[in-house]
N, CA, C and O atoms as a GROMACS GRO file, in nm:
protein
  532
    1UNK      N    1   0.718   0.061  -1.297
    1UNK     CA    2   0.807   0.156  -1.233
    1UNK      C    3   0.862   0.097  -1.103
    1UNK      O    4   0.983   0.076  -1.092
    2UNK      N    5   0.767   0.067  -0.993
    2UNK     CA    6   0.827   0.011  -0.873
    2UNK      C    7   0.786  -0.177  -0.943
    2UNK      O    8   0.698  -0.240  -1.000
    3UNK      N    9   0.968  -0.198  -0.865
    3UNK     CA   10   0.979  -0.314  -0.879
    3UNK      C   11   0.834  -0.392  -0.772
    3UNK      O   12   0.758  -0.336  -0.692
    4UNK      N   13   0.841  -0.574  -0.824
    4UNK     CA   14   0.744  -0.627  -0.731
    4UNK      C   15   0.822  -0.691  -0.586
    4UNK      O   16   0.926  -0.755  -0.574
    5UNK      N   17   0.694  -0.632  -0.457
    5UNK     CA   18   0.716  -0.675  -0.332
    5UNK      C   19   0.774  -0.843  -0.328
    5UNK      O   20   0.690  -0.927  -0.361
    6UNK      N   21   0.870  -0.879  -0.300
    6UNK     CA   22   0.937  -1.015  -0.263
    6UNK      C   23   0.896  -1.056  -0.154
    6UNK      O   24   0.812  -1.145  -0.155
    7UNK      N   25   0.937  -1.012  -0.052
    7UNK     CA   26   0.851  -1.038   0.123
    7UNK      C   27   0.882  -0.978   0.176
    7UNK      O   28   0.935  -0.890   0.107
    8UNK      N   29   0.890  -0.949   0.307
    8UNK     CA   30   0.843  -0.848   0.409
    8UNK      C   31   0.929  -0.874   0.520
    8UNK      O   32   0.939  -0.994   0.545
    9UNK      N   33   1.008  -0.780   0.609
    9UNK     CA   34   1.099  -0.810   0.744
    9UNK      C   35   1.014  -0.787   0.815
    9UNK      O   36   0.904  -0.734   0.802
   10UNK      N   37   1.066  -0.828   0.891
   10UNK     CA   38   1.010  -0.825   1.085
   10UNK      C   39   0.876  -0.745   1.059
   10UNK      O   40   0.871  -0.622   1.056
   11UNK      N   41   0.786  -0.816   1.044
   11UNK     CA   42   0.635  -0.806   1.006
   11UNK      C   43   0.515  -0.871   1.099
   11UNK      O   44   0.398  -0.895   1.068
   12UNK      N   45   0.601  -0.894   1.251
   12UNK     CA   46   0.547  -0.996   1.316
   12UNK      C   47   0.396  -0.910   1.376
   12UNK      O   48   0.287  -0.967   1.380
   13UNK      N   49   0.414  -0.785   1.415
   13UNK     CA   50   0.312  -0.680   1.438
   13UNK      C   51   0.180  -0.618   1.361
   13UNK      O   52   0.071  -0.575   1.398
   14UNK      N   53   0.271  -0.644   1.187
   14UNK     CA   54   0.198  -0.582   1.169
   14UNK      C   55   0.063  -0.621   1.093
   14UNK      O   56   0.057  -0.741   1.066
   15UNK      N   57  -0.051  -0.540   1.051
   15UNK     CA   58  -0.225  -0.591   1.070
   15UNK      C   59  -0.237  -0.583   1.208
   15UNK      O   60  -0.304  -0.681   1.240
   16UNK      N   61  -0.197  -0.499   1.336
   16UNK     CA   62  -0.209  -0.464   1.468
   16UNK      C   63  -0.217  -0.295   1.456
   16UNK      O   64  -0.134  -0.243   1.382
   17UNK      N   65  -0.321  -0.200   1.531
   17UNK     CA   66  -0.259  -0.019   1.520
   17UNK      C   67  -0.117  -0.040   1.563
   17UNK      O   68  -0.079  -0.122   1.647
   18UNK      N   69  -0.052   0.034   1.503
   18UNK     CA   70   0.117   0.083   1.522
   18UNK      C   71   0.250  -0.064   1.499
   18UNK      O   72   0.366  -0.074   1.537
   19UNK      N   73   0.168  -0.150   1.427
   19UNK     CA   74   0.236  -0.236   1.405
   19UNK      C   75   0.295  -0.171   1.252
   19UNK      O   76   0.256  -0.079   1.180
   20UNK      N   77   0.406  -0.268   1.243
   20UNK     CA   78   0.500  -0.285   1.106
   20UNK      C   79   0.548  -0.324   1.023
   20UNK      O   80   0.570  -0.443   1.049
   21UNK      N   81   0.590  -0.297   0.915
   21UNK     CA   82   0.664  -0.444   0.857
   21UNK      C   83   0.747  -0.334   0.706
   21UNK      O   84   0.713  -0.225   0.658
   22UNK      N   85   0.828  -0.399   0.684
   22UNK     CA   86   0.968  -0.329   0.584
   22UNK      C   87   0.929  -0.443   0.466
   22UNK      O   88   0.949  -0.563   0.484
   23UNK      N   89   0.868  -0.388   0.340
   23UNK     CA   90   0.840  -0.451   0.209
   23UNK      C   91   0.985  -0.422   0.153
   23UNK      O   92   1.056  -0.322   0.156
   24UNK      N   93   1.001  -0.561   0.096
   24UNK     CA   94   1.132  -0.586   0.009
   24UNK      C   95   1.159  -0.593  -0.092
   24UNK      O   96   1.112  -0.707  -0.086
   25UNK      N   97   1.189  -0.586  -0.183
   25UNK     CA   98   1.171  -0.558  -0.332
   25UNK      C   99   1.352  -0.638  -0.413
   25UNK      O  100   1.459  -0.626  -0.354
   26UNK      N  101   1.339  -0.700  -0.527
   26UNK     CA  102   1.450  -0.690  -0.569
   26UNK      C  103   1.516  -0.619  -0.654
   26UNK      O  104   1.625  -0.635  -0.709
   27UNK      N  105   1.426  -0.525  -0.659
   27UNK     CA  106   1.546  -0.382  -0.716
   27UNK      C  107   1.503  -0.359  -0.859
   27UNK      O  108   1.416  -0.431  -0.909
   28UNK      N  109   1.550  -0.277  -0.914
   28UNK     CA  110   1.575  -0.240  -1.041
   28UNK      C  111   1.633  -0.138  -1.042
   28UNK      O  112   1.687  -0.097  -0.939
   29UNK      N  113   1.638  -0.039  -1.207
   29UNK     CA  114   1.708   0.060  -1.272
   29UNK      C  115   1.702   0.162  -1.178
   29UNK      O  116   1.805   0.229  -1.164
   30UNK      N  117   1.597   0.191  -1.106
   30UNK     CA  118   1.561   0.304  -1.041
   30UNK      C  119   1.527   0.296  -0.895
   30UNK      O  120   1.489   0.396  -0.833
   31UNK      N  121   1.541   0.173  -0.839
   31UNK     CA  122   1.449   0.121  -0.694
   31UNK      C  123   1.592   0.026  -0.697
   31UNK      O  124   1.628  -0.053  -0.784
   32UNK      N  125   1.670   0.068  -0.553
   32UNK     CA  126   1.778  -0.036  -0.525
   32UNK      C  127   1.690  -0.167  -0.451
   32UNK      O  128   1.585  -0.164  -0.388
   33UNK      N  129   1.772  -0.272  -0.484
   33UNK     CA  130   1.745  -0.416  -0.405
   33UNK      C  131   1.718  -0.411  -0.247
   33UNK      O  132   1.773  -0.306  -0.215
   34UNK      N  133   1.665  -0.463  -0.136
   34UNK     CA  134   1.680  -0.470  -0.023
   34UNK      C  135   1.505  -0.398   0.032
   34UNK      O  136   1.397  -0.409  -0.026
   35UNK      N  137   1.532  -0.340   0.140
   35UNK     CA  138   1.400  -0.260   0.200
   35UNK      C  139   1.353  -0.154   0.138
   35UNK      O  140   1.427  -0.058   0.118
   36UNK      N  141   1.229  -0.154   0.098
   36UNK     CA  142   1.162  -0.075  -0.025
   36UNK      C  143   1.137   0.106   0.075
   36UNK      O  144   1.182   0.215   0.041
   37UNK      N  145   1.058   0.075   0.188
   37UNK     CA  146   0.978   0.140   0.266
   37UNK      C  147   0.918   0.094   0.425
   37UNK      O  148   0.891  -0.023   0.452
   38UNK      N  149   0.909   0.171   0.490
   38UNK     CA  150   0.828   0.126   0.638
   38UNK      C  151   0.658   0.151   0.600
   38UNK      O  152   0.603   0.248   0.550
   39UNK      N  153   0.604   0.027   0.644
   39UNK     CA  154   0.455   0.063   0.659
   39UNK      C  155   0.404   0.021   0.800
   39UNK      O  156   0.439  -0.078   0.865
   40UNK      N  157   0.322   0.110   0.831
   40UNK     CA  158   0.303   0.116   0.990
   40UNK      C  159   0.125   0.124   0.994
   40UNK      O  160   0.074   0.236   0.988
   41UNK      N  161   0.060   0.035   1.000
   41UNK     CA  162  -0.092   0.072   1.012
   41UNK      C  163  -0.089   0.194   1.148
   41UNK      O  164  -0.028   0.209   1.254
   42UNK      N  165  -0.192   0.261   1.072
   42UNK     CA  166  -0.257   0.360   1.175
   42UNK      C  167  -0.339   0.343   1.268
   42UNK      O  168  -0.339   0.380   1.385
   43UNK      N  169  -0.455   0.244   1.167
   43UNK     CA  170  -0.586   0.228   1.228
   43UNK      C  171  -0.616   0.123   1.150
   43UNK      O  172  -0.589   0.091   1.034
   44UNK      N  173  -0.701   0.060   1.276
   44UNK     CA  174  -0.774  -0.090   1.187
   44UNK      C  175  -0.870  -0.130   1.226
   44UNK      O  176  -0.844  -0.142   1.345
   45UNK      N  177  -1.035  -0.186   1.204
   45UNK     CA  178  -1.149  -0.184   1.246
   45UNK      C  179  -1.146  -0.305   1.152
   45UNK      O  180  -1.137  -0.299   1.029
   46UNK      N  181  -1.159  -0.451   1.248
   46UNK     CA  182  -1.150  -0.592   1.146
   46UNK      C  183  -1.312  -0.556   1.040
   46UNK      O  184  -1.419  -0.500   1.063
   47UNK      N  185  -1.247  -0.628   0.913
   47UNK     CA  186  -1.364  -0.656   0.842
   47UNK      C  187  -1.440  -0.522   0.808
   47UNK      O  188  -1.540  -0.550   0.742
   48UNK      N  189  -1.429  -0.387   0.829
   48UNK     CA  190  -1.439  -0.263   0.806
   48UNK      C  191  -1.341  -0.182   0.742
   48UNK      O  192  -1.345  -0.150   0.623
   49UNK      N  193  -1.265  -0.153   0.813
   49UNK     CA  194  -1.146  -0.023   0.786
   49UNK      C  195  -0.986  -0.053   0.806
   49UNK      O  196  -0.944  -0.072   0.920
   50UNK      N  197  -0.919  -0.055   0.722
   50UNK     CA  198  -0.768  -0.003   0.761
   50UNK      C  199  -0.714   0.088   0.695
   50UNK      O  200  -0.731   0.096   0.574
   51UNK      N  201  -0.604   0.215   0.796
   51UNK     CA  202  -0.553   0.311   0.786
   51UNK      C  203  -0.386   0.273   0.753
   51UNK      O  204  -0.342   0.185   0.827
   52UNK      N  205  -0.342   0.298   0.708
   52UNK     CA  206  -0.173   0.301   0.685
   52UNK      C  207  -0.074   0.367   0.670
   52UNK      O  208  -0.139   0.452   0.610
   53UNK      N  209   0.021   0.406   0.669
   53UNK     CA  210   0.135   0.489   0.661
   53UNK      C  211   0.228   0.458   0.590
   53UNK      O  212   0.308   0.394   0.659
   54UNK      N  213   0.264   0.470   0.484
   54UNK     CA  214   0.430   0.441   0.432
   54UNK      C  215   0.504   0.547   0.403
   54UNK      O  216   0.459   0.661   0.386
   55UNK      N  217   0.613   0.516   0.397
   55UNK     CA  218   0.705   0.633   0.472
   55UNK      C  219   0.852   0.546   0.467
   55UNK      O  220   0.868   0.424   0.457
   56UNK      N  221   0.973   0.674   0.481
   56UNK     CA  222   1.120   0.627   0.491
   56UNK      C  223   1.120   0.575   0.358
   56UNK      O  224   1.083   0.459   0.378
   57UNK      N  225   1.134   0.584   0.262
   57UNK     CA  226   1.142   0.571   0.106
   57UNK      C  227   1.302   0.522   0.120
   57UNK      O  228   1.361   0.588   0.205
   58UNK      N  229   1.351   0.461   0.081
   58UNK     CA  230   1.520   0.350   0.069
   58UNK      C  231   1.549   0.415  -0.086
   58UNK      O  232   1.660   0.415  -0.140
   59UNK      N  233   1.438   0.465  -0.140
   59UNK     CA  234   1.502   0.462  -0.338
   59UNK      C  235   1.526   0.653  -0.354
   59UNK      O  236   1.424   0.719  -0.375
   60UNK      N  237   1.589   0.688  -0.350
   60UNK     CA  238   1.653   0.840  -0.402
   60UNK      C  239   1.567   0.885  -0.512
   60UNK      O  240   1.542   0.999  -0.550
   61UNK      N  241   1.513   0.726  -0.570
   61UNK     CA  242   1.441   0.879  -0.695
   61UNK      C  243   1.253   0.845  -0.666
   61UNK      O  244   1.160   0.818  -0.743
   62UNK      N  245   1.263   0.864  -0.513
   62UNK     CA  246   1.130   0.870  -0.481
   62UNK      C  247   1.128   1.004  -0.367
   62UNK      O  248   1.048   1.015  -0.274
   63UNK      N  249   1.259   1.116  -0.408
   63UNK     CA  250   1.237   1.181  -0.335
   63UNK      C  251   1.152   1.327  -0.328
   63UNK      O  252   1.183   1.423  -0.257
   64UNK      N  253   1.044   1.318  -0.414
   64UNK     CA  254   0.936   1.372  -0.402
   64UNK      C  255   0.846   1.389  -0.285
   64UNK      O  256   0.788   1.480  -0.227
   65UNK      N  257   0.858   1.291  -0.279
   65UNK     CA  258   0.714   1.231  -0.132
   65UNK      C  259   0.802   1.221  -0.010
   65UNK      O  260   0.921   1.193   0.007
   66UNK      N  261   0.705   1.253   0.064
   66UNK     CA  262   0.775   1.205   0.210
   66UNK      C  263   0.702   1.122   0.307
   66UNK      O  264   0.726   1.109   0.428
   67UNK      N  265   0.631   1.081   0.252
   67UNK     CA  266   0.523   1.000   0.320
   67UNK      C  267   0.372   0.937   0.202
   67UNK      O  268   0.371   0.968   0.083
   68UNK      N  269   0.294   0.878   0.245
   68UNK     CA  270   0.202   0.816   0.201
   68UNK      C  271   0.069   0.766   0.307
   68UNK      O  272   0.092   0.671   0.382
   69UNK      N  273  -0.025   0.810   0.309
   69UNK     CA  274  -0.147   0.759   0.384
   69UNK      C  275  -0.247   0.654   0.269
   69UNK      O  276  -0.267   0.678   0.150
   70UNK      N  277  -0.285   0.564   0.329
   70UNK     CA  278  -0.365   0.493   0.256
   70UNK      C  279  -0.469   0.476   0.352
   70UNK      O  280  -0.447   0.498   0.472
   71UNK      N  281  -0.610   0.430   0.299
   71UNK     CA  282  -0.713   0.389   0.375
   71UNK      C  283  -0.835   0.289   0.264
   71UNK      O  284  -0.875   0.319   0.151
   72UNK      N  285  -0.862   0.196   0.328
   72UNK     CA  286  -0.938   0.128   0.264
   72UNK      C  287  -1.062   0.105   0.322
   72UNK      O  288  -1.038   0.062   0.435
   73UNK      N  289  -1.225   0.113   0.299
   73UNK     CA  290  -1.365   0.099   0.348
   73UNK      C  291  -1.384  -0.057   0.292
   73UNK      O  292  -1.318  -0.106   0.200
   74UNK      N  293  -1.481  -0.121   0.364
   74UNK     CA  294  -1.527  -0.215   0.343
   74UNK      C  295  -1.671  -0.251   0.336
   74UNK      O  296  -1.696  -0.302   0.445
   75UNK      N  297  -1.749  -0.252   0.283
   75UNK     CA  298  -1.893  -0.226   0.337
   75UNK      C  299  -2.001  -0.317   0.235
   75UNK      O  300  -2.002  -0.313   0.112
   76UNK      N  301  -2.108  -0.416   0.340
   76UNK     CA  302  -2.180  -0.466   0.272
   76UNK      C  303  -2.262  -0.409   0.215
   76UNK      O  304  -2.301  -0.308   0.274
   77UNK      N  305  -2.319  -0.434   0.100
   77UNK     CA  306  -2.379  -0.344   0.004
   77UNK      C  307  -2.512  -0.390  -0.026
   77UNK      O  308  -2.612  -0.319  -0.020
   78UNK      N  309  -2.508  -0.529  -0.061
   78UNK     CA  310  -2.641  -0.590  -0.132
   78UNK      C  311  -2.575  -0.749  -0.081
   78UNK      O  312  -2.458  -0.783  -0.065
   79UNK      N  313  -2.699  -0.821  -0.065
   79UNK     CA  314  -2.688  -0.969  -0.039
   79UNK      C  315  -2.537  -1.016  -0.123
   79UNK      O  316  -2.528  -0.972  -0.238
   80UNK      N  317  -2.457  -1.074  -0.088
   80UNK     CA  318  -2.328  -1.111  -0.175
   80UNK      C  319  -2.256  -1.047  -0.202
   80UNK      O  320  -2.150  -1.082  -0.255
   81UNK      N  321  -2.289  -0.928  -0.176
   81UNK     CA  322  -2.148  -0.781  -0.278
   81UNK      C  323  -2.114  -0.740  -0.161
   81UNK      O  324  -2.178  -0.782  -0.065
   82UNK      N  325  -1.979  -0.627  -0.137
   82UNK     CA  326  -1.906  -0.601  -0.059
   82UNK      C  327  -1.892  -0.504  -0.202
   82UNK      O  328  -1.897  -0.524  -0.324
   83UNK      N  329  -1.869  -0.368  -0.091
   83UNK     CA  330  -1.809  -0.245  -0.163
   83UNK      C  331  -1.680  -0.215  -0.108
   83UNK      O  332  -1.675  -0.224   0.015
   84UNK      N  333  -1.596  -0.188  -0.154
   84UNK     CA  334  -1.444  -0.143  -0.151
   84UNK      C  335  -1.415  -0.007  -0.198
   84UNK      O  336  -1.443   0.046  -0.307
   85UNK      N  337  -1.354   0.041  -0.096
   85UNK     CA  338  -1.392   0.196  -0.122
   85UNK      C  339  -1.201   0.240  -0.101
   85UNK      O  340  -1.184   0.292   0.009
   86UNK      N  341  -1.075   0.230  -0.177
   86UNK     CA  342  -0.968   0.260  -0.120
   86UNK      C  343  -0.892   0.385  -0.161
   86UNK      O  344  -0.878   0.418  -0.279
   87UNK      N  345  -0.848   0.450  -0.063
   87UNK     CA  346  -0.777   0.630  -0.083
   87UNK      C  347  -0.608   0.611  -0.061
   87UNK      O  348  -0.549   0.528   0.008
   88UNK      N  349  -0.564   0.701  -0.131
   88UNK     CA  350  -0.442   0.697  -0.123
   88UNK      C  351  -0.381   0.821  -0.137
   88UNK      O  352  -0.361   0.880  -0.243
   89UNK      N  353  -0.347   0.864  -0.010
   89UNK     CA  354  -0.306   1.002  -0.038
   89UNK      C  355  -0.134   1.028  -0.020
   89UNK      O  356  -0.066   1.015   0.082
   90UNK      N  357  -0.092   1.070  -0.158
   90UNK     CA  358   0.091   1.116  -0.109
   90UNK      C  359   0.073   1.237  -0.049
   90UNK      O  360  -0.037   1.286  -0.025
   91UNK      N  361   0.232   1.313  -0.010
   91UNK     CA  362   0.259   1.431   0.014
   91UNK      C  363   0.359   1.470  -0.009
   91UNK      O  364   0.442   1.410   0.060
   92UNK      N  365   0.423   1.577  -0.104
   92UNK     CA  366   0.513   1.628  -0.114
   92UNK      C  367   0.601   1.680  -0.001
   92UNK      O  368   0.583   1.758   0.092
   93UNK      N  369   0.727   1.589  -0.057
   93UNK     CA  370   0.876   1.701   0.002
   93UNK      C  371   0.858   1.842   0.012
   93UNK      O  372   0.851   1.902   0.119
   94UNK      N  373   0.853   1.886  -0.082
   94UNK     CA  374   0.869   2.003  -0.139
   94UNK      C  375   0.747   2.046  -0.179
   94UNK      O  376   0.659   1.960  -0.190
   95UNK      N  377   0.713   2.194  -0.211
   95UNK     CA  378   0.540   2.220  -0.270
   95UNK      C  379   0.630   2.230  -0.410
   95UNK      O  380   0.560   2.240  -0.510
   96UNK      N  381   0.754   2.228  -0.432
   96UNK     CA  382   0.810   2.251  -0.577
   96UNK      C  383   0.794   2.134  -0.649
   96UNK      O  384   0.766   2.140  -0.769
   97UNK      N  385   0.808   2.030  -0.591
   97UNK     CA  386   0.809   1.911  -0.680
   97UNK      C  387   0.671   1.870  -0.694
   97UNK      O  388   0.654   1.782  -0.778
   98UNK      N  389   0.579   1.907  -0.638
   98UNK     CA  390   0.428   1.844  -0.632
   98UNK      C  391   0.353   1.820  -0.831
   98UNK      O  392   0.241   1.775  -0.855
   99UNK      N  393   0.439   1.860  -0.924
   99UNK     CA  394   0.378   1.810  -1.017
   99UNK      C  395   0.416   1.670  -1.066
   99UNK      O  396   0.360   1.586  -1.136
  100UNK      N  397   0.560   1.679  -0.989
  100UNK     CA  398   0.589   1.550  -1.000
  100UNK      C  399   0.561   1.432  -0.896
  100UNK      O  400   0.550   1.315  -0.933
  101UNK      N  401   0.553   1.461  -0.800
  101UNK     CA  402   0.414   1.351  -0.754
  101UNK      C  403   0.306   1.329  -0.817
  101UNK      O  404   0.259   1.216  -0.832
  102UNK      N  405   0.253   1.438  -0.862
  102UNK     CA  406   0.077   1.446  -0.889
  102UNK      C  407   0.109   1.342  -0.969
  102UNK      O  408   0.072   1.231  -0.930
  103UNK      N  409   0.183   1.351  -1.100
  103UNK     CA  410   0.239   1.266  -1.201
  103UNK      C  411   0.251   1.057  -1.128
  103UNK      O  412   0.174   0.962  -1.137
  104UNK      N  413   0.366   1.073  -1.072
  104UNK     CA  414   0.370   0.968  -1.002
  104UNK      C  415   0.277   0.871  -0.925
  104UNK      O  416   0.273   0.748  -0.912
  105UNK      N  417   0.194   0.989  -0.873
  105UNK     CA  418   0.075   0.922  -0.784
  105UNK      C  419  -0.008   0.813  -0.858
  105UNK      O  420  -0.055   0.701  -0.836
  106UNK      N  421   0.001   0.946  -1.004
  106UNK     CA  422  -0.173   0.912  -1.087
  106UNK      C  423  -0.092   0.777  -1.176
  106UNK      O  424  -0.170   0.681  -1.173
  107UNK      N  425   0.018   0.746  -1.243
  107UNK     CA  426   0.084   0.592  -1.279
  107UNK      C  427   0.090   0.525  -1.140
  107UNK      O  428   0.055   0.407  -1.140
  108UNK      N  429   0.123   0.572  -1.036
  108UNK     CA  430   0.134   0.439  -0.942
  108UNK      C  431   0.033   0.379  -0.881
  108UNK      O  432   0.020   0.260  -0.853
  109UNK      N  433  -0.046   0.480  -0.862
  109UNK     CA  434  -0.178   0.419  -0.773
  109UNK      C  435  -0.286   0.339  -0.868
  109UNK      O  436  -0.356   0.247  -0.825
  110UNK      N  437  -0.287   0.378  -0.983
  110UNK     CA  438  -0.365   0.311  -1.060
  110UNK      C  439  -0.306   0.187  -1.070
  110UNK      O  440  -0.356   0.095  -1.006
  111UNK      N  441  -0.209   0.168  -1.138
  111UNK     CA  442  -0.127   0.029  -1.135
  111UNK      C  443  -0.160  -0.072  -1.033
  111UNK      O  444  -0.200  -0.187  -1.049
  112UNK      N  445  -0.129   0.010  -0.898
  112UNK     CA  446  -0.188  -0.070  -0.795
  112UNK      C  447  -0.308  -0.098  -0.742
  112UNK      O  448  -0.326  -0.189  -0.661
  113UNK      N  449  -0.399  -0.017  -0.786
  113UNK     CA  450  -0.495  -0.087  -0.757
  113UNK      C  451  -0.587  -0.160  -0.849
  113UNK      O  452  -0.690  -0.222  -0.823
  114UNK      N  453  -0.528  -0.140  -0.960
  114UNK     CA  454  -0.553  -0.225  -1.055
  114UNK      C  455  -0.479  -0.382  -0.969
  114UNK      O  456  -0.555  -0.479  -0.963
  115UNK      N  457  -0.403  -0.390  -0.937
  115UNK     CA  458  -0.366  -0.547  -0.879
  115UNK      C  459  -0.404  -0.574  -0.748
  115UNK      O  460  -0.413  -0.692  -0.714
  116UNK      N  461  -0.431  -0.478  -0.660
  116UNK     CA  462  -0.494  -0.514  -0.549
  116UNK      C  463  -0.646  -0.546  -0.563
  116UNK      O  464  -0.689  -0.625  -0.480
  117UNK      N  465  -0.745  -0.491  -0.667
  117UNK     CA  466  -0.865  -0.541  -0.678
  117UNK      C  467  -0.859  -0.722  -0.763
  117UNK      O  468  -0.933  -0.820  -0.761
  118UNK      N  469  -0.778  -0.701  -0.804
  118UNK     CA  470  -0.776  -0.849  -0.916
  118UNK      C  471  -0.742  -0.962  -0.791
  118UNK      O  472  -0.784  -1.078  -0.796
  119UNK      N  473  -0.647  -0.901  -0.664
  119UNK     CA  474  -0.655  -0.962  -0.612
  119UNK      C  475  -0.690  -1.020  -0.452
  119UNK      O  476  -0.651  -1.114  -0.383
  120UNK      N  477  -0.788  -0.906  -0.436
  120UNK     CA  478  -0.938  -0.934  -0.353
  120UNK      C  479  -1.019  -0.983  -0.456
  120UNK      O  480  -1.110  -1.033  -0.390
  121UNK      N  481  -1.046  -1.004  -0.576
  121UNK     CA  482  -1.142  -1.077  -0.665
  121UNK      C  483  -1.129  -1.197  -0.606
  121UNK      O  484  -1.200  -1.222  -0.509
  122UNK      N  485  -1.027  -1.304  -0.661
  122UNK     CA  486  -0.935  -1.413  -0.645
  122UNK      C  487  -0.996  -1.435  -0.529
  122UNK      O  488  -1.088  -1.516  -0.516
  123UNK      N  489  -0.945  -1.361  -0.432
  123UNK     CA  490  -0.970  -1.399  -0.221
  123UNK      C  491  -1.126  -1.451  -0.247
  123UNK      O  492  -1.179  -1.558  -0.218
  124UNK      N  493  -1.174  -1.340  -0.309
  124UNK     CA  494  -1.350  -1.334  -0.299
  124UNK      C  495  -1.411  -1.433  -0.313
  124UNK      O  496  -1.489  -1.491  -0.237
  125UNK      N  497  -1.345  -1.477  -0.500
  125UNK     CA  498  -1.417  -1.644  -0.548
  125UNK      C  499  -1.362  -1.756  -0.489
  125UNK      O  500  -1.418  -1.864  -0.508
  126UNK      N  501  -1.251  -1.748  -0.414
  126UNK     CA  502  -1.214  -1.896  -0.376
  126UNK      C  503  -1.265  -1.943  -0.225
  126UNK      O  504  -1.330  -1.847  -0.184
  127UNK      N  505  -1.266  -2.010  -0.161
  127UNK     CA  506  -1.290  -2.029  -0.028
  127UNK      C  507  -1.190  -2.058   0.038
  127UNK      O  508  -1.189  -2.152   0.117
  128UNK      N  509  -1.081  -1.972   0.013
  128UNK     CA  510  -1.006  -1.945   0.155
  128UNK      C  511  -0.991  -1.847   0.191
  128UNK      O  512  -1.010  -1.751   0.116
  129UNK      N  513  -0.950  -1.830   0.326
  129UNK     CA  514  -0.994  -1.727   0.448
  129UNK      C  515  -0.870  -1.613   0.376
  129UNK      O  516  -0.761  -1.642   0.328
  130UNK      N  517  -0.927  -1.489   0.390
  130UNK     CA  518  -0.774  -1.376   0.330
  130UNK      C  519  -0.740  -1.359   0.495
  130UNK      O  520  -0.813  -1.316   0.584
  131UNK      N  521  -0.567  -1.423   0.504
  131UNK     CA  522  -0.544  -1.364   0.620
  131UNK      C  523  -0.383  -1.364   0.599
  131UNK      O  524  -0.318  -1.417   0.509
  132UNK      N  525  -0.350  -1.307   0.683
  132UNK     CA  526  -0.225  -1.260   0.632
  132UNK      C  527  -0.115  -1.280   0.740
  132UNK      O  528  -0.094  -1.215   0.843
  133UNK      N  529  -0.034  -1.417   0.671
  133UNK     CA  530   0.094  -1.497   0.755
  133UNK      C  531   0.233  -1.461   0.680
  133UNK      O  532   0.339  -1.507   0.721
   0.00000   0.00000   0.00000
């Protein structure tokens, strides 16, 4: 459904609280080309916690939502394991359209975190540092 992130504008802030950065996308049927969304961390506790915000939606047929909170836990668990604990909460425009978020949420978020765990796996087994340039 959402096209894949290409790179990121003026992103020099952000992984900082109240920093930013504009994910770029090259478009498709339903998601125009150019700036996807603003994401603005909230909160960030290295190696523990980050909070996020996305928000300002660029695509018309994401006008359900008007925002997005995300949060991700980090926590050692057992000698070698790390638990990953990540939330994602939308919010409706409207309380009218909320079945169609609910809908949206439950295909998008899965999708994604289906690729964001595959790729903290990857980070996990290789020995380089996850940091983000």
């Amino acid at each position: 459904m959402q096209p894949a992130i290409v790179s990121f504008d003026d992103d020099s802030t952000w992984g900082q609280p109240n920093g930013l950065r504009y994910p770029v996308t090259n478009g498709n049927f339903l998601i125009p080309k150019g700036r996807l969304l603003t994401d603005v961390i909230l909160d960030r506790v290295e190696n523990s916690m980050w909070q996020w915000q996305i928000s300002d939606f660029r695509a018309k047929s994401l006008f359900f939502t008007s925002h997005a909170i995300a949060k991700w836990n980090v926590t050692e668990s057992t000698e070698g394991t790390v638990d990953v604990v990540f939330s994602y909460r939308y919010f409706a425009s409207h309380w009218s359209v909320f079945p169609v978020l609910w809908g949206f949420a439950v295909i998008q978020v899965r999708g994604m975190l289906q690729n964001a765990l595959t790729a903290i796996k990857q980070y996990a087994e290789s020995d380089k540092p996850m940091v983000y340039t």
